[in-house]
Structure formats: structure tokens, C-alpha cells
CSV table of C-alpha atoms and ligand atoms in Angstrom, one decimal:
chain,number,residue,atom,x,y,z
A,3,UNK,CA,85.4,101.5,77.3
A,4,UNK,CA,82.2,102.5,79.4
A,5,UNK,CA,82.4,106.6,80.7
A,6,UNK,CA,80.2,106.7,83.8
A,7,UNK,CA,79.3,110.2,85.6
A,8,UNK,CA,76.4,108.8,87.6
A,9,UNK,CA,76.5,106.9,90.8
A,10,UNK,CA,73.3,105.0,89.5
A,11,UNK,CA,75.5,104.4,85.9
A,12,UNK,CA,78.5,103.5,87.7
A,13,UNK,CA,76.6,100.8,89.4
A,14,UNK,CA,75.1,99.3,86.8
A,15,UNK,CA,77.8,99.1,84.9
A,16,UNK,CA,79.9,97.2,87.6
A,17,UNK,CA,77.2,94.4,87.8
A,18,UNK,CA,77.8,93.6,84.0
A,19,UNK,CA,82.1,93.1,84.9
A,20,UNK,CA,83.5,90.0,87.0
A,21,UNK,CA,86.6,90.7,89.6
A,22,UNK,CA,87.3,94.5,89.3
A,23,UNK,CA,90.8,95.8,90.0
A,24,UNK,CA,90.3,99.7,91.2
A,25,UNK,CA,92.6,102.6,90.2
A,26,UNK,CA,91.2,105.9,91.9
A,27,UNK,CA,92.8,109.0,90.6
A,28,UNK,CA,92.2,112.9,90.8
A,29,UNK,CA,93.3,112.8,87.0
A,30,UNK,CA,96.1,114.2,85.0
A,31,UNK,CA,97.7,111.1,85.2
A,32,UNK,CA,101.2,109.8,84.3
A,33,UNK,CA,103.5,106.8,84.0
A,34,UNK,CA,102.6,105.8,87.9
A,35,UNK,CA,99.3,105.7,87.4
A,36,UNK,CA,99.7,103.6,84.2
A,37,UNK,CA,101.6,101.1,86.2
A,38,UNK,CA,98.6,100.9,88.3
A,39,UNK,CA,96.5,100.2,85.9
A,40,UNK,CA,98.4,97.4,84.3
A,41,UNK,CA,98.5,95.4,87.6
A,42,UNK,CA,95.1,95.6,87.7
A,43,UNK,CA,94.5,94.3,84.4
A,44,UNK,CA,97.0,91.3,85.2
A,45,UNK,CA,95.1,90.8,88.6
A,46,UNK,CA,91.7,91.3,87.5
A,47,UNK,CA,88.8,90.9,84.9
A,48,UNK,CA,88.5,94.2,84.8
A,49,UNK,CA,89.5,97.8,85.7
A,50,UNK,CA,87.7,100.6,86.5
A,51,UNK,CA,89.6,103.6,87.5
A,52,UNK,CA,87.9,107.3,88.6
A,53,UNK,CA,89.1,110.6,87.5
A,54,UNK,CA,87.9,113.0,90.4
A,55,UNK,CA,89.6,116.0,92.0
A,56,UNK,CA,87.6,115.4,95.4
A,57,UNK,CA,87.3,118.8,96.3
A,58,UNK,CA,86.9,118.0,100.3
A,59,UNK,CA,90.2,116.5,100.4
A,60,UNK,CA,91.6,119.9,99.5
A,61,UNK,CA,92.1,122.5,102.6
A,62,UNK,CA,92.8,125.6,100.5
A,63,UNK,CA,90.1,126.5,97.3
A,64,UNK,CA,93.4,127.8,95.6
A,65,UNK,CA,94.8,124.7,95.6
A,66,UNK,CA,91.8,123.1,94.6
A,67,UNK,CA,91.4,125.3,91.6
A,68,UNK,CA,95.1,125.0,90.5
A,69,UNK,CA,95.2,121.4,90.6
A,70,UNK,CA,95.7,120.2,87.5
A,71,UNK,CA,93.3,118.7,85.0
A,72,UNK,CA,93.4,116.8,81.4
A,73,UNK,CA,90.2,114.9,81.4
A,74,UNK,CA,90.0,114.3,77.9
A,75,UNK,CA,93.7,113.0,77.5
A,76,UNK,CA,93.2,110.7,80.7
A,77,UNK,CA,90.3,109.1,78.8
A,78,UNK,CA,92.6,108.6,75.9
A,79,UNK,CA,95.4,107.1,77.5
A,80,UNK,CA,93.1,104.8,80.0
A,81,UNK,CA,91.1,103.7,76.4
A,82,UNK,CA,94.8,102.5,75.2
A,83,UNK,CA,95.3,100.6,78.4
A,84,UNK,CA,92.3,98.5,78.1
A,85,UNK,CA,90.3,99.9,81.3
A,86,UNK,CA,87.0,98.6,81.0
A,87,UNK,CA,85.4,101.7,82.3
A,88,UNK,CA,85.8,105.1,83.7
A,89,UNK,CA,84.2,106.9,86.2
A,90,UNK,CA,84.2,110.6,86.5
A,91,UNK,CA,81.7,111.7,89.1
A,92,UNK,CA,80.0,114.9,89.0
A,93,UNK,CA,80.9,116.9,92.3
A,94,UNK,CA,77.7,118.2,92.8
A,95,UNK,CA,75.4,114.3,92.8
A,96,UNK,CA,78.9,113.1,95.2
A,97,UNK,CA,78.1,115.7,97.5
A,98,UNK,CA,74.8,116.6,97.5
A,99,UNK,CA,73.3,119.7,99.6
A,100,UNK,CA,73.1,117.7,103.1
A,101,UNK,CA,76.1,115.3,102.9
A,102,UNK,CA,77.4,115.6,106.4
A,103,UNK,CA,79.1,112.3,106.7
A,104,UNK,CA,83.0,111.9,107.0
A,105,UNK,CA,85.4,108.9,107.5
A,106,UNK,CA,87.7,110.5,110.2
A,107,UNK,CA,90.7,107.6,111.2
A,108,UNK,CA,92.8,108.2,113.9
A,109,UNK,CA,96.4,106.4,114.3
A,110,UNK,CA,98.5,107.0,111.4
A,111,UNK,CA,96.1,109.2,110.1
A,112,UNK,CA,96.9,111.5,112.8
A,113,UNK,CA,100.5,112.7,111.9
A,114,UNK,CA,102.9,114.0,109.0
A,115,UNK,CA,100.5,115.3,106.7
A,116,UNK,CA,97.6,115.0,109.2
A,117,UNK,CA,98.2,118.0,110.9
A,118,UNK,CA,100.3,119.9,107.9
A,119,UNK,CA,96.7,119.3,106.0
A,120,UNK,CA,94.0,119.3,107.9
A,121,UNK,CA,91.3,117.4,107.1
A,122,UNK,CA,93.0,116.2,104.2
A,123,UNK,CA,92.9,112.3,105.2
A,124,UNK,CA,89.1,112.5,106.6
A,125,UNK,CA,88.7,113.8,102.9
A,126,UNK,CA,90.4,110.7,101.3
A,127,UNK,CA,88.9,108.3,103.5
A,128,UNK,CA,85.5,109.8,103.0
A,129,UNK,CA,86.0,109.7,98.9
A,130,UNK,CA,87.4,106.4,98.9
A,131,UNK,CA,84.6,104.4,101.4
A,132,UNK,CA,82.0,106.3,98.8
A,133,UNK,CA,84.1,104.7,95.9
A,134,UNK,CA,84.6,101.4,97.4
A,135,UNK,CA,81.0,101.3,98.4
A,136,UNK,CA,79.5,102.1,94.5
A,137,UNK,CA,82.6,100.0,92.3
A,138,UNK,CA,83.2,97.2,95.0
A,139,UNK,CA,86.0,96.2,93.1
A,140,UNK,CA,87.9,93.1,94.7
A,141,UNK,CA,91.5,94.9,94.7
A,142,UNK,CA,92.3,98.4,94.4
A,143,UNK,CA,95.7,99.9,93.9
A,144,UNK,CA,97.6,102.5,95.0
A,145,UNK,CA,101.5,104.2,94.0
A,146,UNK,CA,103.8,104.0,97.4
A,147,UNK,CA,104.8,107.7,96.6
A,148,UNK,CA,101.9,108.6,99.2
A,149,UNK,CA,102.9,106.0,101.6
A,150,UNK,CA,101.2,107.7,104.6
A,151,UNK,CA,98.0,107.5,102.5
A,152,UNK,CA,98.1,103.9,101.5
A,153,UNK,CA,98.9,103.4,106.0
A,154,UNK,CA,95.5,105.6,106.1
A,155,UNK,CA,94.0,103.3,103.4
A,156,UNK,CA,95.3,100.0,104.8
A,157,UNK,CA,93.6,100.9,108.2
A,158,UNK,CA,90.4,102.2,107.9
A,159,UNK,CA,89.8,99.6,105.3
A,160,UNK,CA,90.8,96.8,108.2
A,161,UNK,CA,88.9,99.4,110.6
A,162,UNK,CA,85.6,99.0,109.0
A,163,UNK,CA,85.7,95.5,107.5
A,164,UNK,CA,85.6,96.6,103.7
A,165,UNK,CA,86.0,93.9,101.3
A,166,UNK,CA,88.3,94.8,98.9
A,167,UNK,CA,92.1,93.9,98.9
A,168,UNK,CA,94.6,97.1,98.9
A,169,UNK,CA,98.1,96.9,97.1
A,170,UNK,CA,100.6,99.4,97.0
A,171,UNK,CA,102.9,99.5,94.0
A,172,UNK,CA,106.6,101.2,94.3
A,173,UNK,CA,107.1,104.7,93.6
A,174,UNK,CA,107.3,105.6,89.5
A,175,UNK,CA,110.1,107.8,89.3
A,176,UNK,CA,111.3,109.7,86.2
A,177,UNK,CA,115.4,109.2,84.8
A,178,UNK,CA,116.4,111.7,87.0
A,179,UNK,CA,114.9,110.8,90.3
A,180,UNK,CA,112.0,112.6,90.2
A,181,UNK,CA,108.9,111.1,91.5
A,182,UNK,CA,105.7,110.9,89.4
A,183,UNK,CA,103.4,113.4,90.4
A,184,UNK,CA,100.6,115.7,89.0
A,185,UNK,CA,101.4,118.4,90.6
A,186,UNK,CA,105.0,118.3,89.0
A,187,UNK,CA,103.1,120.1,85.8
A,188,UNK,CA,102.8,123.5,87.9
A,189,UNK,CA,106.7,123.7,88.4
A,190,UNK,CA,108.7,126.3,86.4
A,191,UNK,CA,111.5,124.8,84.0
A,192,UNK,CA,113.9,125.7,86.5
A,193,UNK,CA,112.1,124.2,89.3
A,194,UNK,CA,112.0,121.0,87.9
A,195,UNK,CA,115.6,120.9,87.1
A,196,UNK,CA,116.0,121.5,90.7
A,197,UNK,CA,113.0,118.9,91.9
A,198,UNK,CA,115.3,115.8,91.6
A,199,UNK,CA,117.3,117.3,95.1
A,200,UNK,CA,114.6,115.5,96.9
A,201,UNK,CA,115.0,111.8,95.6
A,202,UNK,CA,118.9,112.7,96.2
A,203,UNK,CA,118.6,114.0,99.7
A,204,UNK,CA,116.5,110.8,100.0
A,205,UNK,CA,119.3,108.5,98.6
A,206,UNK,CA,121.4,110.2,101.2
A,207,UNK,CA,119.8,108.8,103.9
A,208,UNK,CA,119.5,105.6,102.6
A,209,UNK,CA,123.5,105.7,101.8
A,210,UNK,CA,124.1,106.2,105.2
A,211,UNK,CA,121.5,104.2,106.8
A,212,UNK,CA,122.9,100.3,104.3
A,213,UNK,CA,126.2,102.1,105.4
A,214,UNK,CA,125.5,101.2,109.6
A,215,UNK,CA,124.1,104.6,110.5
A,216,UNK,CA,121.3,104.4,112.9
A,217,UNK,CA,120.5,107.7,114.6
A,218,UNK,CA,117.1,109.4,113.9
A,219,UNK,CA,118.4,112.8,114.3
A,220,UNK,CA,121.9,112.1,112.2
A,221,UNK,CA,119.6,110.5,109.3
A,222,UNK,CA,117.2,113.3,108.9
A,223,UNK,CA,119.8,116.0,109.0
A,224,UNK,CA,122.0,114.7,106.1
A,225,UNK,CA,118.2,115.2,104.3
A,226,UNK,CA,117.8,118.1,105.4
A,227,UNK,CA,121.5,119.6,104.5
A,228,UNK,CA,121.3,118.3,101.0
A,229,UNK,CA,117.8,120.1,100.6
A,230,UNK,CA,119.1,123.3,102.4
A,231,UNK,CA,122.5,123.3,100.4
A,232,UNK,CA,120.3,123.1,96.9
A,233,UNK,CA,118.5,125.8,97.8
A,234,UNK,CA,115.2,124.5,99.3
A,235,UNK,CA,114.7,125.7,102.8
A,236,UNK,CA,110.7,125.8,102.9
A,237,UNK,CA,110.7,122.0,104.6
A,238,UNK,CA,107.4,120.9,105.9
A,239,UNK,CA,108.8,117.8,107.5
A,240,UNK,CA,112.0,115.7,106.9
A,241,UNK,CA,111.6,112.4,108.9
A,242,UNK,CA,112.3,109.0,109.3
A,243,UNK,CA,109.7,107.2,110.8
A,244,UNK,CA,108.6,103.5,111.5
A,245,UNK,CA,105.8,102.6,109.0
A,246,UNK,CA,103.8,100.7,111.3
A,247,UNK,CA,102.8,103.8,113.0
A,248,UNK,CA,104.9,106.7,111.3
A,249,UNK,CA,106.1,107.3,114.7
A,250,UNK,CA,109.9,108.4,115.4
A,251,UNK,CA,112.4,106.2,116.9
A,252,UNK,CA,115.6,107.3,118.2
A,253,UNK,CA,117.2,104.6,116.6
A,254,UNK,CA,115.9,103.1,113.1
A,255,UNK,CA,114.7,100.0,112.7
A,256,UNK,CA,115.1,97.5,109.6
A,257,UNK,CA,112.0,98.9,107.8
A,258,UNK,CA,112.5,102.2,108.7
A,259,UNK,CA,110.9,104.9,106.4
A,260,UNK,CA,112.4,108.6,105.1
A,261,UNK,CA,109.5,110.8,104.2
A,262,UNK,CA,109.8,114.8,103.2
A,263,UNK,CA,107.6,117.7,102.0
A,264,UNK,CA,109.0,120.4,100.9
A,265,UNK,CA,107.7,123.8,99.1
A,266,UNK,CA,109.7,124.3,95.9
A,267,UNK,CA,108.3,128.0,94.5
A,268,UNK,CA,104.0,127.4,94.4
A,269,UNK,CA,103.9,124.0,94.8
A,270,UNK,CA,104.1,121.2,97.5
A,271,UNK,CA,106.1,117.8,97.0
A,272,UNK,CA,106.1,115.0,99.3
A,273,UNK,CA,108.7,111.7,98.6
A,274,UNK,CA,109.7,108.9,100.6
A,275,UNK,CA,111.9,106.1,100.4
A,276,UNK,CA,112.5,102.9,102.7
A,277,UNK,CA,116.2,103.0,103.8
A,278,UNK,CA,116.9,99.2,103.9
B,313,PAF,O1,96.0,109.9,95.7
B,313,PAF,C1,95.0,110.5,95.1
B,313,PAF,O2,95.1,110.8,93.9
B,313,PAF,C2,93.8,110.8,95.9
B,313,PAF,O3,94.1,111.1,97.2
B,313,PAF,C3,92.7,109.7,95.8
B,313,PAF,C4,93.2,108.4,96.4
B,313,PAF,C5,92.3,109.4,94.4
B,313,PAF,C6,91.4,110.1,96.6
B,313,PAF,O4,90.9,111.2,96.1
């Protein structure tokens, strides 16, 4: 497995590889990510995944600084997986003194955690056209977990005509519910033990949803009351919305979409789950 921290490296190492399957990643990864990276390997001749905590995809510098990192161990568990090479960018070539270009997409882009994180998207956009641009892999793949991102993704790849096909993989979701997530290593021990509320509160909806219930307002408050009666009132959002457009409907169509973030203690989690 090839490491590459250069842009210049990076790009001569993709010539040498046929169809690459792409796994970008900010690192620390988990059992989600893995499942990434073994589609790519079935769908491709090789993988390249990048380990890079893009700092301008970040609106706090807290949050930035306490986002986890395991570089080392990633590079481990990505040798195990067969990954043909790794790319871990330094911060300081990706953005030189003087970068003033962003990727800024409107549409989907525009709500849910648009406005709760500003910037954030024109950040991931901006990362990923760089990425896209330097491994031009033929595929890359993303977990369904951020579902507003892979809508971002889907649309500014369509938007501006970049060749590579994206798929989005379901959710990878601990026994109890919990979904995969790197920032689940910054809850307490009793925070976790209370983190699976959201996949239930989730399941709620969708209960009700298979069960003939059709009202917006009646879906998101059975979320919301399952949340609020386990404790977890800081709620960002709790929404059902169509995943076209992530725009409410009054009444919820077949592939209607629950999203939520909620703050549980320091950190942030977001979840979603399709109701039919
Ligand atoms: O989902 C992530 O981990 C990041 O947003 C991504 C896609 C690697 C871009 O930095």
C-alpha cells in the first residue's frame, strides 16, 4: 500500500492504478467506512481512500481541534483491507497562502445543516472537487448516515459535469442502534448508553409512518417526544423531508426521509432513516 502526502505524489501514483474506487474520509474510521472500502474493491481495480480532517469544512476551531484522529491505526486497518493507496494531504500544500476558491451549491445544499453549519457544505464541496480533480477515481463512495451530504455530492457532481460515479451505501449501525460515527469516540460512557434513543426515536417514526400515518407534523413529534422523554432536549432539527429536495411536505410521500441532530453533552449527532 502506497502513503501519498503530496498532491504531485498522489497523482503519480494514480496513473500507475486502472479503475479507482474512492473512499474520502477525515479519518478515525470504523466499521462504515470499512464497508466502503470493500465495495470499492469489488467495484474497482483499485482503492484509494484520503484520511484528511478538511479544516474549512469546520465552522468552529474547537471543533476542528477536538475531532478525532488515529492516523496510524487508519493506515493499519486500510493496509488489512487491501487499499492500494492512501492519501493524507498536508493542510498547508491543500490550502496554500492565496487559495480563495470555493464550491458553493445552492438547492439541497441550502437547508438542514446548511444554515445550522454554515459554510460547512461549500467546505465539502470545495475538498471533494480538489479530491476528485487530483485521484479521478471512476466511483467514489459514500455511507447514507450523511444523507444530506451525499444530495450535496449527487448535485454538484451533476452540476459541474464531474466524471466519476457516486454511490451511497446504507447506514453502518452498531447492535444497539447506534450509527457509526467518529465523533461517537468523544461521548462519555453514559452518553453512549443513552446515544441509541436516536435510532429509536427514528424507528418511531418509521413504525408509524408502514403503520398509515401520514402527517408531517404528527411524524416528527413522536421523534421528538421519544428524544425529549430520554432526556435529550438540545434538538437542532427533527424532520421529515422529501429527499429530492429535503423540503417539507405536509403529507409524506413514499420515499419520505426522517433526519435529526441533536446535542447529547459536547458533541453533535445527526441520523436519518427512510420511513418506507
Ligand atoms: O464525510 C466526511 O467524512 C467528509 O465530509 C468528507 C466527505 C471526507 C469531506 O471532507
Amino acid at each position: 500500500m502506497k502513503l501519498c502526502t503530496t498532491v504531485q505524489e498522489m497523482r503519480q501514483e494514480r496513473a500507475k492504478l486502472g479503475t479507482v474506487g474512492f473512499v474520502p474520509t477525515m479519518g478515525f474510521l470504523h466499521e462504515g467506512h470499512l464497508s466502503l472500502v470493500r465495495r470499492a474493491r469489488e467495484e474497482n481495480e483499485a482503492v484509494v481512500v484520503s484520511l484528511f480532517v478538511n479544516p474549512i469544512q469546520f465552522g468552529s476551531p474547537d471543533d476542528l481541534a477536538n475531532y478525532p484522529r488515529a492516523v496510524e491505526r487508519d493506515i493499519a486497518l486500510l493496509q488489512k483491507e487491501g487499499v492500494a493507496c492512501v492519501f493524507t494531504p498536508d493542510a498547508a500544500e491543500f490550502y496554500p497562502d492565496g487559495f480563495a476558491t470555493q464550491v458553493d451549491v445552492g438547492g439541497v445544499a441550502q437547508e438542514l445543516e446548511g444554515p445550522s453549519r454554515p459554510g460547512h457544505f461549500a467546505g465539502v464541496a470545495t475538498v471533494l472537487t480538489k479530491f476528485f480533480n487530483i485521484v479521478q477515481p471512476q466511483r467514489a463512495y459514500f455511507g447514507q448516515k450523511d444523507a444530506q451530504q451525499c444530495a450535496v455530492v449527487q448535485r454538484f457532481v451533476q452540476d459541474l459535469n464531474i466524471p466519476v460515479e457516486i454511490t451511497t451505501l446504507p447506514t453502518w449501525r452498531e447492535a444497539n442502534g447506534l450509527a457509526g460515527s467518529s465523533r461517537n469516540s468523544r461521548l462519555t460512557e453514559e452518553e453512549r448508553s443513552r446515544a441509541p434513543v436516536l435510532h429509536q426515536a427514528l424507528c418511531r417514526a418509521r413504525d408509524l409512518a408502514r403503520g398509515g400515518e401520514r402527517r408531517r407534523m404528527v411524524l416528527e413529534e413522536a421523534i421528538r417526544d421519544v428524544l425529549v422523554k430520554a432526556g435529550l432536549t438540545e434538538i437542532d432539527y427533527v424532520t421529515v423531508v422529501n429527499p429530492e429536495t429535503f423540503q417539507t411536505e405536509e403529507t409524506v410521500g413514499e420515499t419520505a426521509l426522517a433526519l435529526l441532530a441533536v446535542k447529547l453533552g459536547a458533541v453533535r449527532l445527526i441520523d436519518n432513516m427512510p420511513l418506507f
